[in-house]
mmCIF file of C-alpha atoms in Angstrom:
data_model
loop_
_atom_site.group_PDB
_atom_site.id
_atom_site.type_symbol
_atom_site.label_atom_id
_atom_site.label_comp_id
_atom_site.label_asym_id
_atom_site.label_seq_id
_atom_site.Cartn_x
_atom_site.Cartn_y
_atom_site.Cartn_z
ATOM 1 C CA UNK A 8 -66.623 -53.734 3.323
ATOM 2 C CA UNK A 9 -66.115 -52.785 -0.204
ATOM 3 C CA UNK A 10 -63.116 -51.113 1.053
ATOM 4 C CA UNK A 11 -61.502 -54.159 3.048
ATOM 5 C CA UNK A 12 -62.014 -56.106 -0.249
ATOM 6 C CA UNK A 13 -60.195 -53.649 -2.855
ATOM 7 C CA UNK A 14 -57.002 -53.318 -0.182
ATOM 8 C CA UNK A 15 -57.045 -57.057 0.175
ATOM 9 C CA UNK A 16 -56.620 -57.437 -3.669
ATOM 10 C CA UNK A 17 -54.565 -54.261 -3.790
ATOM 11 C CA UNK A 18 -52.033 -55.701 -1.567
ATOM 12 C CA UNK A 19 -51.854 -59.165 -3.427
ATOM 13 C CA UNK A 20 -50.929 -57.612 -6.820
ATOM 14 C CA UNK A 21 -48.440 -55.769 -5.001
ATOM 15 C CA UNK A 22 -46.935 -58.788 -3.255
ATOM 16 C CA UNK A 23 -46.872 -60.611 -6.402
ATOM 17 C CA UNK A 24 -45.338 -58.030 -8.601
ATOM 18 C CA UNK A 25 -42.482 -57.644 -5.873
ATOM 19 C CA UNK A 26 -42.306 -61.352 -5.679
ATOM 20 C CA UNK A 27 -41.870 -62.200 -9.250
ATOM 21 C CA UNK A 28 -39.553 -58.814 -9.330
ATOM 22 C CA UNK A 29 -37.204 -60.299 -7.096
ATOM 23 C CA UNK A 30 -37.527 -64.204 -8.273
ATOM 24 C CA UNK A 31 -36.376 -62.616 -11.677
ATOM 25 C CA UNK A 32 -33.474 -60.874 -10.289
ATOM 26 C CA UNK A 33 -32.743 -63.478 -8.214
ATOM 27 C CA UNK A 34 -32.643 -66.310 -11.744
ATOM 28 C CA UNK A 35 -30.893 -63.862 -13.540
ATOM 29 C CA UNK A 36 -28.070 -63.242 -10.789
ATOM 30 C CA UNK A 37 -28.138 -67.216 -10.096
ATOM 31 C CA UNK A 38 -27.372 -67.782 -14.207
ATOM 32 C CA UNK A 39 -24.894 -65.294 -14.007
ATOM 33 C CA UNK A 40 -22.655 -66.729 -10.877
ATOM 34 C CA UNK A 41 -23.078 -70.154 -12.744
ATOM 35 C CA UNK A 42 -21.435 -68.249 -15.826
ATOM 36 C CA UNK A 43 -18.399 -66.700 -13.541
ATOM 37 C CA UNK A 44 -17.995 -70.114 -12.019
ATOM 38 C CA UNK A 45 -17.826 -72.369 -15.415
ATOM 39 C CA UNK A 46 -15.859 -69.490 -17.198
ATOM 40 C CA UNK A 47 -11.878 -69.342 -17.489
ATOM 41 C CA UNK A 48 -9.909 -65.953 -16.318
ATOM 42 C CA UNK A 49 -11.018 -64.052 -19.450
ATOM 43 C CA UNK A 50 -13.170 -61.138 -20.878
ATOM 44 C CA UNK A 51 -16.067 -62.892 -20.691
ATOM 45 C CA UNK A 52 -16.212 -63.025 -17.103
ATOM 46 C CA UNK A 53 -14.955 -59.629 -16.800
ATOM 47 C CA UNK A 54 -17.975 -58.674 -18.476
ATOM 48 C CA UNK A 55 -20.365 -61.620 -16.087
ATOM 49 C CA UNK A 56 -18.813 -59.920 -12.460
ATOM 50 C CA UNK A 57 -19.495 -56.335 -13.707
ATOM 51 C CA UNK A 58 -23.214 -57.281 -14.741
ATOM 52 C CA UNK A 59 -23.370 -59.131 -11.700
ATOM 53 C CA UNK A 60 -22.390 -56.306 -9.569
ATOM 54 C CA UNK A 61 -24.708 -54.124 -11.271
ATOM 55 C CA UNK A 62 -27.889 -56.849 -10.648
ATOM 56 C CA UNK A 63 -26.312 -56.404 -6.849
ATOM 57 C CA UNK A 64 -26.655 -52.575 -6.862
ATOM 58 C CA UNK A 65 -30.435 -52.473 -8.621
ATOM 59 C CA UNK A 66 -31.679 -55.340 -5.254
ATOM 60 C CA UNK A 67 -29.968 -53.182 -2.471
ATOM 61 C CA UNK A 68 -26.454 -55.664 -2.171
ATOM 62 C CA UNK A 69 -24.494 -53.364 -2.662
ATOM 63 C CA UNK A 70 -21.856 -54.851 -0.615
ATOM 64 C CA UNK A 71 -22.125 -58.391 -2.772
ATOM 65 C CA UNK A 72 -21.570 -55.578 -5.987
ATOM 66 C CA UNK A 73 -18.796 -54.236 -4.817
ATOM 67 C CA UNK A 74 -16.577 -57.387 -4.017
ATOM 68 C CA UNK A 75 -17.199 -58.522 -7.645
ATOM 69 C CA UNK A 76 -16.269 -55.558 -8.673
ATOM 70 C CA UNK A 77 -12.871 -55.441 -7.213
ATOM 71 C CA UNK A 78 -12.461 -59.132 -8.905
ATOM 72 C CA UNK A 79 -13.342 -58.030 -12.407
ATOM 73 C CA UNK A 80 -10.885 -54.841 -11.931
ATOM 74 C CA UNK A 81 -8.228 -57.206 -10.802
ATOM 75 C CA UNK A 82 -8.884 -59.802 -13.596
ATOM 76 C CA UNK A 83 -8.989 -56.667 -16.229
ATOM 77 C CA UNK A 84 -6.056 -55.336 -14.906
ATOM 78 C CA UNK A 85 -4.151 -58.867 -15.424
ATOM 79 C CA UNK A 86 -6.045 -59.335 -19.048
ATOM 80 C CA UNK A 87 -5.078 -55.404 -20.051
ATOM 81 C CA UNK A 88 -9.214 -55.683 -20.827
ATOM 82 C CA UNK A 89 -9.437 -51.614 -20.481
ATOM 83 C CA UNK A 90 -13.534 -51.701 -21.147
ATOM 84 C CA UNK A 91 -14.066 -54.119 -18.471
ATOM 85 C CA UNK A 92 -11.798 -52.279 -15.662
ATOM 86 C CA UNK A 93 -13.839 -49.322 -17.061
ATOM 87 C CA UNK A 94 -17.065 -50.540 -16.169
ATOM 88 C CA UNK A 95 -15.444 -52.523 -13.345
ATOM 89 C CA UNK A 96 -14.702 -49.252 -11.662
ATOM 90 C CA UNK A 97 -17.466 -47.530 -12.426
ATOM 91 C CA UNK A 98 -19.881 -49.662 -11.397
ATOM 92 C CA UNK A 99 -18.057 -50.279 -7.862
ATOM 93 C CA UNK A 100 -18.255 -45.877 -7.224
ATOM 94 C CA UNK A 101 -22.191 -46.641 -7.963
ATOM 95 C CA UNK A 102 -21.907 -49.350 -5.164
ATOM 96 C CA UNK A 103 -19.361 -46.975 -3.234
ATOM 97 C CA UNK A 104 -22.761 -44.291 -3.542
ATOM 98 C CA UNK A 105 -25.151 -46.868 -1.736
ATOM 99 C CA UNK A 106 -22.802 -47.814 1.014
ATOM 100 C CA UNK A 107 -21.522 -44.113 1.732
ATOM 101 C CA UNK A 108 -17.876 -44.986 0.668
ATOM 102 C CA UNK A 109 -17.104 -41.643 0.029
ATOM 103 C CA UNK A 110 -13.290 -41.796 -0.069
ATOM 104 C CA UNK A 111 -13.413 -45.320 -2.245
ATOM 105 C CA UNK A 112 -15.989 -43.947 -4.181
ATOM 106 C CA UNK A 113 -14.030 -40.832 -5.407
ATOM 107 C CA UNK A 114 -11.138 -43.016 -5.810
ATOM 108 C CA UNK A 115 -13.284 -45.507 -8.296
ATOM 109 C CA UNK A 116 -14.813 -42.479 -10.181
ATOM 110 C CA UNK A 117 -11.280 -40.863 -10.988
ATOM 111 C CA UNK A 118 -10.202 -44.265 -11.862
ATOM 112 C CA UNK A 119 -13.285 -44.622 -14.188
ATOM 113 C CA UNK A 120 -12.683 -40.951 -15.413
ATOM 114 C CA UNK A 121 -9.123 -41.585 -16.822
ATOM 115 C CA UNK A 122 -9.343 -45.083 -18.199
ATOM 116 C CA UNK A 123 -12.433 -43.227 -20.198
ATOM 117 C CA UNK A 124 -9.689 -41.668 -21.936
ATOM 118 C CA UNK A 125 -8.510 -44.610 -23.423
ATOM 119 C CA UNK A 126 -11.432 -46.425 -24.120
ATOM 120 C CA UNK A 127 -14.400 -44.299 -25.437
ATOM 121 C CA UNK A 128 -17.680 -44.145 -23.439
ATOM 122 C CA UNK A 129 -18.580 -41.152 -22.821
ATOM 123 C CA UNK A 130 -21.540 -42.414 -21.062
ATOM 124 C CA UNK A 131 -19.748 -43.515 -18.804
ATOM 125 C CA UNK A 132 -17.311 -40.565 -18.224
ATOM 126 C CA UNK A 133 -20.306 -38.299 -17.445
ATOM 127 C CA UNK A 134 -21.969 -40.689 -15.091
ATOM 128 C CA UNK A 135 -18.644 -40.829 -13.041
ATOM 129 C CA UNK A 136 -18.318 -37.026 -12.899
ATOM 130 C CA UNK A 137 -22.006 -36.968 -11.608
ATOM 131 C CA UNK A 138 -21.214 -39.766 -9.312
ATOM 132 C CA UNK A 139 -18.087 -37.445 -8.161
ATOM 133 C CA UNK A 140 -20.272 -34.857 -7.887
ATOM 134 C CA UNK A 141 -22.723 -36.422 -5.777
ATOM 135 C CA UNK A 142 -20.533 -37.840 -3.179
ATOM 136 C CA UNK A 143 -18.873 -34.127 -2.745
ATOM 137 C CA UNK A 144 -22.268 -32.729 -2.319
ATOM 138 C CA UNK A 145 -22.949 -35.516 0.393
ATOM 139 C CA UNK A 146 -19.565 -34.029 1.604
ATOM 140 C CA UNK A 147 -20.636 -30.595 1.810
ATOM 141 C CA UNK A 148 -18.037 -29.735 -0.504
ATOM 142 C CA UNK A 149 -20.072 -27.746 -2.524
ATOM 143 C CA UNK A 150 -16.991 -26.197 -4.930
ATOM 144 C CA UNK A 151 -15.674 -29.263 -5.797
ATOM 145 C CA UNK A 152 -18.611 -30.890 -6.322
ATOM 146 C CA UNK A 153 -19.980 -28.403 -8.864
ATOM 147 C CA UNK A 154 -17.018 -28.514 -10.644
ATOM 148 C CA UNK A 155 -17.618 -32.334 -11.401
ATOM 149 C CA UNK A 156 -21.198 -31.510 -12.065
ATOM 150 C CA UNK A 157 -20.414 -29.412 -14.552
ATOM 151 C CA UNK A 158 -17.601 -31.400 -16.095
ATOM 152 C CA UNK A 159 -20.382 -34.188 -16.222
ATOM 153 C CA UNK A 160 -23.186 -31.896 -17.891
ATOM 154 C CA UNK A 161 -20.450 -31.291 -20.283
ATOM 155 C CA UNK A 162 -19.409 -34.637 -20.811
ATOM 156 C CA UNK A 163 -23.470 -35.506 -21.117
ATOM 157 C CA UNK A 164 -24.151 -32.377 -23.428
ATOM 158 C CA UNK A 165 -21.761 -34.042 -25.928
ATOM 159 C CA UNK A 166 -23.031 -37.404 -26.313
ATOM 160 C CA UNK A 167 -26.691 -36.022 -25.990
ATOM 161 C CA UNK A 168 -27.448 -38.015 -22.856
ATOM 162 C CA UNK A 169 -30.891 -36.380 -22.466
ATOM 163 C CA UNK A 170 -31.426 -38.202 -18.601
ATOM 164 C CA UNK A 171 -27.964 -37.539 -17.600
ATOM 165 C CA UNK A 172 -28.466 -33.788 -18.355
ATOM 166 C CA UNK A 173 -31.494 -33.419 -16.663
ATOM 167 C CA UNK A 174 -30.525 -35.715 -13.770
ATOM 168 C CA UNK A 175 -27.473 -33.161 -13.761
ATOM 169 C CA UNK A 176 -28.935 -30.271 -13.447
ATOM 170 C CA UNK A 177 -31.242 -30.781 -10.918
ATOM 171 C CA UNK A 178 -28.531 -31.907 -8.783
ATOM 172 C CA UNK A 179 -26.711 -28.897 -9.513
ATOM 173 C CA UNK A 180 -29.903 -27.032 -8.104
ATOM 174 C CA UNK A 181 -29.686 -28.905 -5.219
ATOM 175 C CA UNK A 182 -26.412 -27.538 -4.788
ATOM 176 C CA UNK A 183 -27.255 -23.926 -5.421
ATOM 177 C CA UNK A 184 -30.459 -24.473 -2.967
ATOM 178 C CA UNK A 185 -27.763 -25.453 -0.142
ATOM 179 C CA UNK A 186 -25.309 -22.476 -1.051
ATOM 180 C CA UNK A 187 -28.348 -20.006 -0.889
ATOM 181 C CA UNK A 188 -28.231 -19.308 -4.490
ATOM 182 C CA UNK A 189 -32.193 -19.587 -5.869
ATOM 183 C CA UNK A 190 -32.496 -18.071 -9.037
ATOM 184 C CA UNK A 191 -29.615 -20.165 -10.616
ATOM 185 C CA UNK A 192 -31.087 -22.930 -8.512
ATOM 186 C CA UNK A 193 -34.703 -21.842 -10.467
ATOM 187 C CA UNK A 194 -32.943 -21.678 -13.576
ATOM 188 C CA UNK A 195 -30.940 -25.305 -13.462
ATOM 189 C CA UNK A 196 -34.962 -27.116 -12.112
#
């Protein structure tokens, strides 16, 4: 009995903390579109579609993410605004990821990679490589997608993104773990 009675309030603090979760993401994606609407073609909603999209990849919609994505690129594109097409593009690989885009995905990461080179977030950079790197794995390209992992580790190393180089290397064990290779999968987990 005492049993029946802990699940039953178990599963109501669950429910609720998934239901204000989502009614939280769903208020702050609702003030958002009413932003994009009311806003004129400039940075500012650049900046609203590629939060937007990234609101859209965090709930599962990835598919909602990656139309506003291709908006803000084409708006940034039009308003030369380089750090929005940045995250524009980057954000719509990470949506590319979720739906198993490969092709677009790689596309949206090298796009991401060499507008980094104008506009500096390195942040950014690296989480594109290890996006690259990812989607190659996926692939079964294991070559190519070690040598984005380790241009991302690099990338990561220099701004001392502690998560990214961690996340990194564990991927790159993966990748040794599928090529056979233990110890240097050992040594990157």
């Amino acid at each position: 009995m005492k049993s029946n009675c802990f699940f039953k309030i178990f599963f109501s603090i669950v429910l609720l903390t998934v239901t204000f979760h989502s009614a939280g993401q769903n208020q702050a994606s609702d003030s958002i579109e009413k932003i994009i609407k009311a806003a004129r073609n400039d940075t500012s909603q650049v900046i609203a579609m590629t939060d937007l999209a990234n609101l859209y990849v965090k709930s599962g919609n990835a598919d909602e993410g990656l139309m506003y994505c291709k908006k803000a690129i084409l708006l940034a594109q039009k308003l030369k605004f380089d750090k929005g097409e940045v995250l524009a593009n980057y954000y719509a690989a990470k949506c590319c990821i979720y739906l198993s885009k490969n092709e677009e995905g790689i596309s949206f990461c090298d796009k991401t990679i060499l507008l980094t080179e104008k506009v500096d977030n390195g942040k950014v950079r690296a989480s594109a490589f290890i996006i690259k790197g990812n989607i190659f794995m996926r692939q079964g390209n294991y070559t190519r997608a070690m040598g984005s992992l380790f241009k991302g580790l690099e990338a990561a190393e220099m701004i001392k993104d502690t998560f990214a180089i961690v996340n990194t290397r564990a991927i790159m064990g993966n990748v040794y773990c599928k090529l056979g290779e233990y110890k240097k999968a050992l040594a990157e987990f």
